[in-house]
PDB file of C-alpha atoms and ligand atoms in Angstrom:
ATOM      1  CA  MET A   1       3.640  -1.954 -23.387  1.00 87.00           C
ATOM      2  CA  PHE A   2       3.160  -1.824 -19.126  1.00 93.00           C
ATOM      3  CA  LYS A   3       7.576  -2.253 -19.285  1.00 95.00           C
ATOM      4  CA  GLU A   4       7.744   0.631 -21.459  1.00 96.00           C
ATOM      5  CA  LYS A   5       4.671   3.514 -19.590  1.00 97.00           C
ATOM      6  CA  PHE A   6       6.723   2.270 -16.615  1.00 98.00           C
ATOM      7  CA  LYS A   7      10.782   2.181 -17.436  1.00 97.00           C
ATOM      8  CA  GLU A   8      10.777   4.522 -14.152  1.00 97.00           C
ATOM      9  CA  GLY A   9       9.857   3.128 -12.126  1.00 98.00           C
ATOM     10  CA  ILE A  10       6.719   2.435  -9.608  1.00 98.00           C
ATOM     11  CA  ILE A  11       6.514   6.221  -7.932  1.00 98.00           C
ATOM     12  CA  SER A  12       2.636   6.281  -7.451  1.00 98.00           C
ATOM     13  CA  ALA A  13      -0.563   5.584  -7.976  1.00 98.00           C
ATOM     14  CA  LYS A  14      -1.162   8.752 -10.279  1.00 98.00           C
ATOM     15  CA  GLN A  15       0.706   6.381 -13.096  1.00 98.00           C
ATOM     16  CA  PHE A  16      -1.795   4.038 -13.120  1.00 98.00           C
ATOM     17  CA  ASN A  17      -5.313   4.084 -15.522  1.00 98.00           C
ATOM     18  CA  ARG A  18      -7.703   1.303 -15.266  1.00 98.00           C
ATOM     19  CA  GLU A  19      -5.999  -0.706 -18.421  1.00 98.00           C
ATOM     20  CA  ASP A  20      -2.966  -0.468 -16.211  1.00 98.00           C
ATOM     21  CA  ILE A  21      -4.732  -1.755 -13.391  1.00 98.00           C
ATOM     22  CA  GLU A  22      -6.638  -4.561 -14.831  1.00 98.00           C
ATOM     23  CA  TYR A  23      -2.926  -5.817 -16.451  1.00 98.00           C
ATOM     24  CA  LEU A  24      -1.150  -6.232 -13.108  1.00 98.00           C
ATOM     25  CA  LEU A  25      -4.654  -7.668 -11.457  1.00 98.00           C
ATOM     26  CA  LYS A  26      -4.680  -9.964 -14.257  1.00 98.00           C
ATOM     27  CA  LYS A  27      -1.006 -10.771 -14.404  1.00 98.00           C
ATOM     28  CA  GLY A  28      -1.422 -10.650 -10.664  1.00 98.00           C
ATOM     29  CA  ARG A  29      -3.702 -13.822 -10.552  1.00 98.00           C
ATOM     30  CA  GLU A  30      -1.392 -15.445 -13.245  1.00 98.00           C
ATOM     31  CA  MET A  31       1.254 -15.087 -10.628  1.00 98.00           C
ATOM     32  CA  ARG A  32      -0.912 -17.101  -7.870  1.00 97.00           C
ATOM     33  CA  ALA A  33      -0.739 -20.209 -10.671  1.00 97.00           C
ATOM     34  CA  ILE A  34       3.082 -20.308 -10.011  1.00 96.00           C
ATOM     35  CA  LYS A  35       4.642 -21.099  -7.209  1.00 96.00           C
ATOM     36  CA  ASN A  36       8.511 -21.489  -8.444  1.00 97.00           C
ATOM     37  CA  SER A  37      10.137 -19.962 -11.611  1.00 98.00           C
ATOM     38  CA  ASN A  38      13.479 -18.821 -13.618  1.00 98.00           C
ATOM     39  CA  ILE A  39      12.224 -16.220 -15.101  1.00 98.00           C
ATOM     40  CA  LEU A  40      13.980 -14.116 -13.254  1.00 98.00           C
ATOM     41  CA  ASN A  41      17.288 -15.444 -13.773  1.00 98.00           C
ATOM     42  CA  GLY A  42      20.562 -12.962 -13.724  1.00 98.00           C
ATOM     43  CA  LYS A  43      18.289 -10.712 -12.261  1.00 98.00           C
ATOM     44  CA  ILE A  44      19.504  -7.894  -9.297  1.00 98.00           C
ATOM     45  CA  LEU A  45      16.945  -6.124  -6.957  1.00 98.00           C
ATOM     46  CA  ALA A  46      18.528  -3.662  -4.023  1.00 98.00           C
ATOM     47  CA  THR A  47      15.653  -3.205  -1.264  1.00 98.00           C
ATOM     48  CA  LEU A  48      16.894  -0.423   0.140  1.00 98.00           C
ATOM     49  CA  PHE A  49      14.644  -0.238   3.312  1.00 97.00           C
ATOM     50  CA  PHE A  50      15.381   3.559   5.677  1.00 96.00           C
ATOM     51  CA  GLU A  51      12.403   2.674   7.757  1.00 94.00           C
ATOM     52  CA  PRO A  52      10.867  -0.679   9.347  1.00 94.00           C
ATOM     53  CA  SER A  53       9.536  -2.983   7.447  1.00 97.00           C
ATOM     54  CA  THR A  54       7.515  -6.338   7.372  1.00 97.00           C
ATOM     55  CA  ARG A  55       5.687  -7.553   4.936  1.00 98.00           C
ATOM     56  CA  THR A  56       6.923  -4.917   1.487  1.00 98.00           C
ATOM     57  CA  ARG A  57      11.024  -5.862   2.090  1.00 98.00           C
ATOM     58  CA  LEU A  58      10.172  -9.669   2.813  1.00 98.00           C
ATOM     59  CA  SER A  59       7.047 -10.336  -0.166  1.00 98.00           C
ATOM     60  CA  PHE A  60       9.073  -7.746  -2.490  1.00 98.00           C
ATOM     61  CA  GLU A  61      12.631  -9.962  -1.630  1.00 98.00           C
ATOM     62  CA  SER A  62      10.709 -13.193  -1.969  1.00 98.00           C
ATOM     63  CA  ALA A  63       8.732 -12.465  -5.101  1.00 98.00           C
ATOM     64  CA  MET A  64      12.244 -11.954  -6.216  1.00 98.00           C
ATOM     65  CA  TYR A  65      14.139 -15.317  -5.602  1.00 98.00           C
ATOM     66  CA  ARG A  66      10.032 -17.186  -6.307  1.00 98.00           C
ATOM     67  CA  LEU A  67      10.595 -16.235  -9.521  1.00 98.00           C
ATOM     68  CA  GLY A  68      14.415 -17.368 -10.234  1.00 98.00           C
ATOM     69  CA  GLY A  69      15.825 -13.761  -9.628  1.00 98.00           C
ATOM     70  CA  ASN A  70      18.379 -12.047  -6.233  1.00 98.00           C
ATOM     71  CA  VAL A  71      18.214  -9.497  -4.209  1.00 98.00           C
ATOM     72  CA  ILE A  72      21.072  -7.303  -2.399  1.00 98.00           C
ATOM     73  CA  GLY A  73      20.163  -4.397   0.270  1.00 97.00           C
ATOM     74  CA  PHE A  74      19.833  -3.559   3.678  1.00 93.00           C
ATOM     75  CA  HIS A  75      17.209  -2.195   6.011  1.00 92.00           C
ATOM     76  CA  SER A  76      18.155  -0.091   8.481  1.00 87.00           C
ATOM     77  CA  GLY A  77      19.556   3.764   7.028  1.00 83.00           C
ATOM     78  CA  GLU A  78      22.773   2.905  10.158  1.00 85.00           C
ATOM     79  CA  VAL A  79      24.279   0.119   8.031  1.00 83.00           C
ATOM     80  CA  SER A  80      24.373   1.948   4.533  1.00 86.00           C
ATOM     81  CA  SER A  81      26.984   5.342   3.625  1.00 89.00           C
ATOM     82  CA  ILE A  82      24.815   7.225   4.028  1.00 87.00           C
ATOM     83  CA  LYS A  83      24.949   7.178   8.022  1.00 87.00           C
ATOM     84  CA  LYS A  84      28.639   8.720   7.170  1.00 89.00           C
ATOM     85  CA  GLY A  85      26.957  11.781   5.464  1.00 90.00           C
ATOM     86  CA  GLU A  86      26.200  10.476   1.751  1.00 92.00           C
ATOM     87  CA  SER A  87      23.040  11.829  -0.054  1.00 94.00           C
ATOM     88  CA  LEU A  88      20.475   9.693  -0.919  1.00 95.00           C
ATOM     89  CA  ALA A  89      21.417  10.851  -4.621  1.00 96.00           C
ATOM     90  CA  ASP A  90      25.042   9.595  -4.364  1.00 96.00           C
ATOM     91  CA  THR A  91      23.292   6.184  -2.708  1.00 96.00           C
ATOM     92  CA  ILE A  92      20.484   5.652  -5.978  1.00 97.00           C
ATOM     93  CA  ARG A  93      23.752   6.717  -8.819  1.00 97.00           C
ATOM     94  CA  THR A  94      26.239   4.393  -7.071  1.00 97.00           C
ATOM     95  CA  VAL A  95      23.578   1.176  -6.531  1.00 98.00           C
ATOM     96  CA  GLU A  96      22.237   1.487  -9.359  1.00 98.00           C
ATOM     97  CA  ASN A  97      25.258   0.138 -10.927  1.00 98.00           C
ATOM     98  CA  TYR A  98      25.234  -3.010  -9.083  1.00 98.00           C
ATOM     99  CA  CYS A  99      21.386  -4.319 -10.074  1.00 98.00           C
ATOM    100  CA  ASP A 100      18.487  -4.266 -12.273  1.00 98.00           C
ATOM    101  CA  CYS A 101      15.480  -2.100  -9.868  1.00 98.00           C
ATOM    102  CA  ILE A 102      15.614  -0.440  -6.508  1.00 98.00           C
ATOM    103  CA  ILE A 103      12.905  -0.334  -4.034  1.00 98.00           C
ATOM    104  CA  ILE A 104      13.368   2.511  -1.504  1.00 98.00           C
ATOM    105  CA  ARG A 105      11.042   2.841   1.504  1.00 98.00           C
ATOM    106  CA  TYR A 106      12.931   6.495   3.139  1.00 96.00           C
ATOM    107  CA  SER A 107      11.153   8.755   5.299  1.00 94.00           C
ATOM    108  CA  LEU A 108      10.330  11.882   3.293  1.00 94.00           C
ATOM    109  CA  GLU A 109       7.799  12.564   1.046  1.00 94.00           C
ATOM    110  CA  GLY A 110       9.203  12.427  -2.709  1.00 93.00           C
ATOM    111  CA  ALA A 111      12.312  10.553  -2.058  1.00 96.00           C
ATOM    112  CA  ALA A 112      11.449   7.846  -4.088  1.00 97.00           C
ATOM    113  CA  THR A 113      10.614  10.694  -6.781  1.00 97.00           C
ATOM    114  CA  MET A 114      14.031  12.129  -6.231  1.00 96.00           C
ATOM    115  CA  ALA A 115      15.243   8.806  -5.815  1.00 97.00           C
ATOM    116  CA  SER A 116      13.636   7.537 -10.059  1.00 97.00           C
ATOM    117  CA  ARG A 117      15.854  11.898 -11.479  1.00 97.00           C
ATOM    118  CA  PHE A 118      18.791  10.166 -10.583  1.00 97.00           C
ATOM    119  CA  ALA A 119      18.349   6.470 -11.137  1.00 98.00           C
ATOM    120  CA  LYS A 120      18.510   5.003 -15.056  1.00 97.00           C
ATOM    121  CA  ILE A 121      17.328   2.061 -13.750  1.00 98.00           C
ATOM    122  CA  PRO A 122      12.935   1.723 -12.144  1.00 98.00           C
ATOM    123  CA  ILE A 123      13.000   2.531  -9.406  1.00 98.00           C
ATOM    124  CA  ILE A 124       9.533   1.544  -6.852  1.00 98.00           C
ATOM    125  CA  ASN A 125       8.058   3.645  -3.984  1.00 98.00           C
ATOM    126  CA  ALA A 126       8.037   1.172  -0.944  1.00 98.00           C
ATOM    127  CA  GLY A 127       6.420   3.634   1.594  1.00 97.00           C
ATOM    128  CA  SER A 128       7.639   7.572   0.955  1.00 96.00           C
ATOM    129  CA  GLY A 129       6.604   9.054   4.990  1.00 94.00           C
ATOM    130  CA  SER A 130       3.174  10.322   4.484  1.00 94.00           C
ATOM    131  CA  GLY A 131       2.809  10.238   0.897  1.00 96.00           C
ATOM    132  CA  GLU A 132       3.072   6.997  -0.847  1.00 98.00           C
ATOM    133  CA  HIS A 133       2.836   3.816  -1.059  1.00 98.00           C
ATOM    134  CA  PRO A 134       1.066   2.131  -4.581  1.00 98.00           C
ATOM    135  CA  THR A 135       2.932  -1.116  -4.159  1.00 98.00           C
ATOM    136  CA  GLN A 136       0.857  -1.512  -1.778  1.00 98.00           C
ATOM    137  CA  ALA A 137      -2.698  -0.038  -3.287  1.00 98.00           C
ATOM    138  CA  LEU A 138      -2.170  -2.533  -5.889  1.00 98.00           C
ATOM    139  CA  LEU A 139      -1.832  -5.726  -3.189  1.00 99.00           C
ATOM    140  CA  ASP A 140      -5.299  -4.148  -1.618  1.00 98.00           C
ATOM    141  CA  LEU A 141      -6.688  -4.196  -5.534  1.00 98.00           C
ATOM    142  CA  LEU A 142      -5.476  -7.456  -5.969  1.00 98.00           C
ATOM    143  CA  THR A 143      -7.232  -8.994  -2.835  1.00 98.00           C
ATOM    144  CA  ILE A 144     -10.273  -6.974  -3.384  1.00 98.00           C
ATOM    145  CA  LYS A 145     -10.991  -8.099  -7.672  1.00 98.00           C
ATOM    146  CA  GLU A 146      -9.949 -12.336  -6.227  1.00 98.00           C
ATOM    147  CA  GLU A 147     -11.837 -12.521  -2.402  1.00 98.00           C
ATOM    148  CA  ILE A 148     -15.089 -10.243  -3.672  1.00 98.00           C
ATOM    149  CA  GLY A 149     -15.015 -10.227  -7.984  1.00 98.00           C
ATOM    150  CA  THR A 150     -15.340  -7.224  -9.007  1.00 98.00           C
ATOM    151  CA  LEU A 151     -14.170  -3.658  -8.209  1.00 98.00           C
ATOM    152  CA  ASP A 152     -16.885  -1.778  -9.544  1.00 98.00           C
ATOM    153  CA  GLY A 153     -19.851  -0.993  -7.584  1.00 98.00           C
ATOM    154  CA  LEU A 154     -18.544  -1.801  -3.855  1.00 98.00           C
ATOM    155  CA  ASN A 155     -19.119   0.655  -0.688  1.00 98.00           C
ATOM    156  CA  ILE A 156     -15.961   0.846   0.383  1.00 98.00           C
ATOM    157  CA  GLY A 157     -15.068   2.097   4.079  1.00 98.00           C
ATOM    158  CA  ILE A 158     -11.078   3.616   4.448  1.00 98.00           C
ATOM    159  CA  MET A 159     -10.654   3.883   8.089  1.00 98.00           C
ATOM    160  CA  GLY A 160      -8.328   5.145  10.977  1.00 97.00           C
ATOM    161  CA  ASP A 161      -5.041   7.594   9.985  1.00 96.00           C
ATOM    162  CA  LEU A 162      -5.950   8.687   6.919  1.00 97.00           C
ATOM    163  CA  LYS A 163      -3.410  12.058   6.949  1.00 96.00           C
ATOM    164  CA  TYR A 164      -0.399  10.598   7.247  1.00 94.00           C
ATOM    165  CA  GLY A 165      -1.637   6.822   6.040  1.00 96.00           C
ATOM    166  CA  ARG A 166       0.135   6.772   2.582  1.00 97.00           C
ATOM    167  CA  THR A 167      -1.567   3.400   1.824  1.00 98.00           C
ATOM    168  CA  VAL A 168      -4.312   5.342   2.012  1.00 98.00           C
ATOM    169  CA  HIS A 169      -3.404   7.764   0.099  1.00 98.00           C
ATOM    170  CA  SER A 170      -2.761   5.208  -2.899  1.00 98.00           C
ATOM    171  CA  LEU A 171      -5.490   3.307  -2.136  1.00 98.00           C
ATOM    172  CA  SER A 172      -8.027   6.106  -2.468  1.00 98.00           C
ATOM    173  CA  ILE A 173      -6.421   7.618  -5.565  1.00 98.00           C
ATOM    174  CA  LEU A 174      -6.061   3.857  -7.713  1.00 98.00           C
ATOM    175  CA  LEU A 175      -9.867   3.795  -6.523  1.00 98.00           C
ATOM    176  CA  SER A 176     -10.173   6.499  -8.220  1.00 98.00           C
ATOM    177  CA  ASN A 177     -10.112   4.502 -11.637  1.00 98.00           C
ATOM    178  CA  PHE A 178     -13.590   2.595 -10.960  1.00 98.00           C
ATOM    179  CA  ASP A 179     -17.093   3.070 -10.188  1.00 98.00           C
ATOM    180  CA  VAL A 180     -17.171   2.707  -6.218  1.00 98.00           C
ATOM    181  CA  ASN A 181     -18.854   5.166  -3.131  1.00 98.00           C
ATOM    182  CA  VAL A 182     -16.057   5.857  -0.789  1.00 98.00           C
ATOM    183  CA  TYR A 183     -16.354   6.308   2.759  1.00 98.00           C
ATOM    184  CA  PHE A 184     -13.652   8.020   4.632  1.00 98.00           C
ATOM    185  CA  ILE A 185     -13.123   7.226   8.336  1.00 98.00           C
ATOM    186  CA  SER A 186     -11.323   9.566  10.568  1.00 97.00           C
ATOM    187  CA  PRO A 187     -11.362  11.430  13.616  1.00 95.00           C
ATOM    188  CA  LYS A 188     -10.847  15.151  12.791  1.00 94.00           C
ATOM    189  CA  GLU A 189      -7.144  15.836  13.559  1.00 93.00           C
ATOM    190  CA  LEU A 190      -5.950  12.152  11.682  1.00 95.00           C
ATOM    191  CA  MET A 191      -9.154  13.509   7.965  1.00 97.00           C
ATOM    192  CA  MET A 192      -6.993  12.521   4.325  1.00 96.00           C
ATOM    193  CA  ARG A 193      -5.450  15.741   3.457  1.00 95.00           C
ATOM    194  CA  LYS A 194      -6.853  18.867   0.931  1.00 95.00           C
ATOM    195  CA  ARG A 195      -4.425  18.100  -1.618  1.00 94.00           C
ATOM    196  CA  GLU A 196      -5.061  14.473  -1.747  1.00 96.00           C
ATOM    197  CA  LYS A 197      -9.094  15.462  -1.904  1.00 96.00           C
ATOM    198  CA  GLU A 198      -8.205  17.836  -4.182  1.00 96.00           C
ATOM    199  CA  PHE A 199      -6.730  15.033  -6.971  1.00 96.00           C
ATOM    200  CA  LEU A 200      -9.945  12.418  -5.732  1.00 97.00           C
ATOM    201  CA  TYR A 201     -12.251  15.869  -6.719  1.00 96.00           C
ATOM    202  CA  GLN A 202     -10.846  16.060 -10.135  1.00 96.00           C
ATOM    203  CA  ARG A 203     -11.121  12.049 -11.031  1.00 96.00           C
ATOM    204  CA  GLN A 204     -14.357  11.805  -9.620  1.00 97.00           C
ATOM    205  CA  LEU A 205     -14.297   9.689  -7.414  1.00 98.00           C
ATOM    206  CA  LYS A 206     -17.549   9.259  -4.903  1.00 98.00           C
ATOM    207  CA  TYR A 207     -15.991  10.100  -1.247  1.00 98.00           C
ATOM    208  CA  LYS A 208     -17.803  11.412   2.199  1.00 97.00           C
ATOM    209  CA  ASP A 209     -16.049  12.035   5.224  1.00 97.00           C
ATOM    210  CA  VAL A 210     -17.350  10.267   8.661  1.00 98.00           C
ATOM    211  CA  THR A 211     -16.415   9.930  12.048  1.00 97.00           C
ATOM    212  CA  ASP A 212     -18.718   7.139  13.015  1.00 96.00           C
ATOM    213  CA  TYR A 213     -18.732   4.381  11.095  1.00 97.00           C
ATOM    214  CA  ARG A 214     -21.208   2.282  12.533  1.00 96.00           C
ATOM    215  CA  ASN A 215     -24.267   3.224  11.025  1.00 96.00           C
ATOM    216  CA  LEU A 216     -22.124   2.111   8.373  1.00 98.00           C
ATOM    217  CA  LEU A 217     -21.655  -1.529   8.792  1.00 98.00           C
ATOM    218  CA  GLY A 218     -25.283  -2.794   7.355  1.00 98.00           C
ATOM    219  CA  ILE A 219     -23.859  -0.920   3.906  1.00 98.00           C
ATOM    220  CA  LEU A 220     -20.178  -1.608   3.652  1.00 98.00           C
ATOM    221  CA  ASP A 221     -18.387  -4.241   0.991  1.00 98.00           C
ATOM    222  CA  VAL A 222     -15.433  -4.195   2.104  1.00 98.00           C
ATOM    223  CA  LEU A 223     -13.808  -1.466   5.417  1.00 98.00           C
ATOM    224  CA  TYR A 224     -10.152  -0.939   4.343  1.00 98.00           C
ATOM    225  CA  MET A 225      -8.526  -0.680   9.044  1.00 98.00           C
ATOM    226  CA  THR A 226      -5.696   1.465   8.812  1.00 97.00           C
ATOM    227  CA  ARG A 227      -3.148   1.717  11.968  1.00 94.00           C
ATOM    228  CA  ILE A 228      -3.306   4.986  13.780  1.00 93.00           C
ATOM    229  CA  GLN A 229       0.754   5.957  13.392  1.00 87.00           C
ATOM    230  CA  LYS A 230       2.787   6.815  16.251  1.00 88.00           C
ATOM    231  CA  GLU A 231       6.148   7.878  14.157  1.00 86.00           C
ATOM    232  CA  ARG A 232       3.844  10.786  11.868  1.00 86.00           C
ATOM    233  CA  PHE A 233       2.635  12.422  15.451  1.00 88.00           C
ATOM    234  CA  VAL A 234       4.740  15.840  16.393  1.00 86.00           C
ATOM    235  CA  ASP A 235       2.584  15.808  19.391  1.00 88.00           C
ATOM    236  CA  LEU A 236       2.728  13.048  21.502  1.00 91.00           C
ATOM    237  CA  GLU A 237       0.096  13.561  23.959  1.00 92.00           C
ATOM    238  CA  GLU A 238      -2.694  14.746  20.369  1.00 89.00           C
ATOM    239  CA  TYR A 239      -1.184  10.418  19.816  1.00 91.00           C
ATOM    240  CA  ASP A 240      -2.308   9.169  23.232  1.00 91.00           C
ATOM    241  CA  ARG A 241      -5.543  10.927  23.095  1.00 92.00           C
ATOM    242  CA  ILE A 242      -6.881   9.353  19.626  1.00 92.00           C
ATOM    243  CA  LYS A 243      -4.085   5.971  19.159  1.00 92.00           C
ATOM    244  CA  ASN A 244      -7.195   3.555  20.419  1.00 92.00           C
ATOM    245  CA  PHE A 245     -10.390   6.161  18.591  1.00 94.00           C
ATOM    246  CA  TYR A 246     -11.308   3.112  16.352  1.00 96.00           C
ATOM    247  CA  ILE A 247     -11.282  -0.411  17.840  1.00 96.00           C
ATOM    248  CA  PHE A 248     -13.125  -3.136  15.343  1.00 97.00           C
ATOM    249  CA  LYS A 249     -16.002  -5.151  17.716  1.00 95.00           C
ATOM    250  CA  LYS A 250     -16.678  -8.306  17.494  1.00 95.00           C
ATOM    251  CA  THR A 251     -19.881  -6.969  17.801  1.00 96.00           C
ATOM    252  CA  ASP A 252     -19.220  -4.786  14.959  1.00 97.00           C
ATOM    253  CA  LEU A 253     -18.536  -8.138  12.838  1.00 97.00           C
ATOM    254  CA  ASP A 254     -22.068  -9.507  12.712  1.00 96.00           C
ATOM    255  CA  GLU A 255     -23.856  -6.508  12.092  1.00 97.00           C
ATOM    256  CA  THR A 256     -22.418  -6.764   8.390  1.00 98.00           C
ATOM    257  CA  LYS A 257     -23.036  -7.994   5.028  1.00 98.00           C
ATOM    258  CA  ASN A 258     -22.199 -11.636   4.448  1.00 97.00           C
ATOM    259  CA  SER A 259     -19.690 -10.618   1.927  1.00 98.00           C
ATOM    260  CA  PHE A 260     -18.514  -8.600   3.820  1.00 98.00           C
ATOM    261  CA  LYS A 261     -14.565  -8.044   4.357  1.00 98.00           C
ATOM    262  CA  LEU A 262     -12.462  -6.571   7.038  1.00 98.00           C
ATOM    263  CA  MET A 263      -8.601  -4.978   4.941  1.00 98.00           C
ATOM    264  CA  HIS A 264      -5.434  -3.782   6.813  1.00 98.00           C
ATOM    265  CA  PRO A 265      -2.647  -3.368   5.257  1.00 98.00           C
ATOM    266  CA  LEU A 266      -0.509  -4.540   8.737  1.00 98.00           C
ATOM    267  CA  PRO A 267       0.959  -4.140  10.834  1.00 96.00           C
ATOM    268  CA  ARG A 268      -1.954  -3.277  13.089  1.00 96.00           C
ATOM    269  CA  ILE A 269      -2.039  -2.248  16.986  1.00 94.00           C
ATOM    270  CA  ASN A 270      -5.342  -2.103  18.463  1.00 93.00           C
ATOM    271  CA  GLU A 271      -7.341  -1.589  16.151  1.00 96.00           C
ATOM    272  CA  ILE A 272      -8.622  -5.168  15.357  1.00 97.00           C
ATOM    273  CA  PRO A 273      -8.501  -7.106  18.106  1.00 96.00           C
ATOM    274  CA  PRO A 274      -7.333 -10.993  17.403  1.00 97.00           C
ATOM    275  CA  GLU A 275     -10.156 -12.721  18.513  1.00 97.00           C
ATOM    276  CA  ILE A 276     -11.721 -12.008  15.036  1.00 97.00           C
ATOM    277  CA  ASP A 277      -8.782 -13.404  13.268  1.00 98.00           C
ATOM    278  CA  GLY A 278      -9.901 -16.624  12.626  1.00 97.00           C
ATOM    279  CA  SER A 279     -13.731 -15.402  10.805  1.00 98.00           C
ATOM    280  CA  GLU A 280     -14.063 -15.052   7.367  1.00 97.00           C
ATOM    281  CA  LYS A 281     -14.631 -12.619   7.029  1.00 98.00           C
ATOM    282  CA  SER A 282     -11.003 -11.000   8.354  1.00 98.00           C
ATOM    283  CA  ILE A 283      -8.686 -11.618   5.277  1.00 98.00           C
ATOM    284  CA  TYR A 284      -6.031  -9.364   6.282  1.00 98.00           C
ATOM    285  CA  PHE A 285      -3.267 -12.194   6.897  1.00 98.00           C
ATOM    286  CA  ARG A 286      -4.966 -13.323   3.275  1.00 98.00           C
ATOM    287  CA  GLN A 287      -4.126 -10.120   1.184  1.00 98.00           C
ATOM    288  CA  THR A 288      -0.364 -10.352   3.092  1.00 98.00           C
ATOM    289  CA  ASN A 289      -0.446 -13.111   0.983  1.00 98.00           C
ATOM    290  CA  TYR A 290      -1.968 -11.136  -2.276  1.00 98.00           C
ATOM    291  CA  GLY A 291       1.055  -9.410  -1.463  1.00 98.00           C
ATOM    292  CA  LEU A 292       3.789 -11.309  -2.752  1.00 98.00           C
ATOM    293  CA  HIS A 293       2.147 -12.760  -5.857  1.00 98.00           C
ATOM    294  CA  MET A 294       1.038  -8.586  -6.716  1.00 98.00           C
ATOM    295  CA  ARG A 295       5.562  -7.854  -6.611  1.00 98.00           C
ATOM    296  CA  LYS A 296       6.107 -11.165  -8.083  1.00 98.00           C
ATOM    297  CA  ALA A 297       3.749  -9.427 -11.603  1.00 98.00           C
ATOM    298  CA  ILE A 298       5.262  -6.063 -10.842  1.00 98.00           C
ATOM    299  CA  LEU A 299       8.868  -7.716 -11.084  1.00 98.00           C
ATOM    300  CA  ALA A 300       7.945 -10.200 -13.654  1.00 98.00           C
ATOM    301  CA  GLU A 301       6.693  -6.674 -15.318  1.00 98.00           C
ATOM    302  CA  LEU A 302       9.239  -4.436 -14.755  1.00 98.00           C
ATOM    303  CA  LEU A 303      12.823  -6.345 -15.151  1.00 98.00           C
ATOM    304  CA  ILE A 304      12.091  -9.886 -17.921  1.00 97.00           C
ATOM    305  CA  ASP A 305      13.588  -8.440 -21.092  1.00 91.00           C
TER     306      ASP A 305
HETATM  307  N1   CP B 401       1.851  -3.102   4.599  1.00 79.87           N
HETATM  308  C1   CP B 401       3.145  -2.093   4.725  1.00 79.87           C
HETATM  309  O1   CP B 401       3.764  -1.978   4.421  1.00 79.87           O
HETATM  310  O2   CP B 401       3.399  -3.287   5.966  1.00 79.87           O
HETATM  311  P1   CP B 401       5.600  -3.047   6.232  1.00 79.87           P
HETATM  312  O3   CP B 401       5.489  -1.838   6.955  1.00 79.87           O
HETATM  313  O4   CP B 401       5.465  -3.859   7.188  1.00 79.87           O
HETATM  314  O5   CP B 401       6.661  -3.123   5.936  1.00 79.87           O
END
């Protein structure tokens, strides 16, 4: 059923209802117990990364190898024939002949949607400009479910670059399937955009916009921090002005509940100091491990015949 619904791939968090998410969370949990397997023996994944990545590309590649499959691809537009002027559509129509699934990261919103229109195999959106990054959001929910035990009844702060942050767009959309209170915490220049908010309003997500996170520290179950993304700014002076707007402090951690969890999709710059990495409340590196298991689950569901 999952495979049929997602036969064109995973392009947006909007494709998922609560049942789909819970199904993948169950599969992600099962994958934690499977280190190596051959269930994807004979399958080939193509990873087409036109923007830099450490976690997304390598966790998908590792997931594929861990399940017995193989990987082809490139990690820079500089080494593909796009550099010679080939269109993305022609690239997709070519690469689909060599693999069973394509993962694409591209600087333009809508690139993964466009790719899925041209492909006859599943496309996975690994980040499209300032749009979405749905598999990051799925691994974020797996992290919360496994670490806290539930996705309902939580107070969740989402902080940083909410305007250009594709991870937070997809995360907010997925959270709209659950009974949560969301606090969007950002400088006014980087507030969640109207287009995302209108969708979340329609989905009846309970959210508030705030600038200062400190008053929330005592009530939050999760604080999901993000990087201010230099590469998305047209005006670098504006970036310089707000790049250090939020820096989480060790003393902030002391004000949080015992069960509080600090998350981040990574990479981080200055917003989380390394001195709090060792806290049981800092779970961003465990989050990267959940990413491997969620991506194993996604590949298995899309690719097993
Ligand atoms: N979280 C995330 O997308 O990380 P990468 O940019 O390293 O893939």
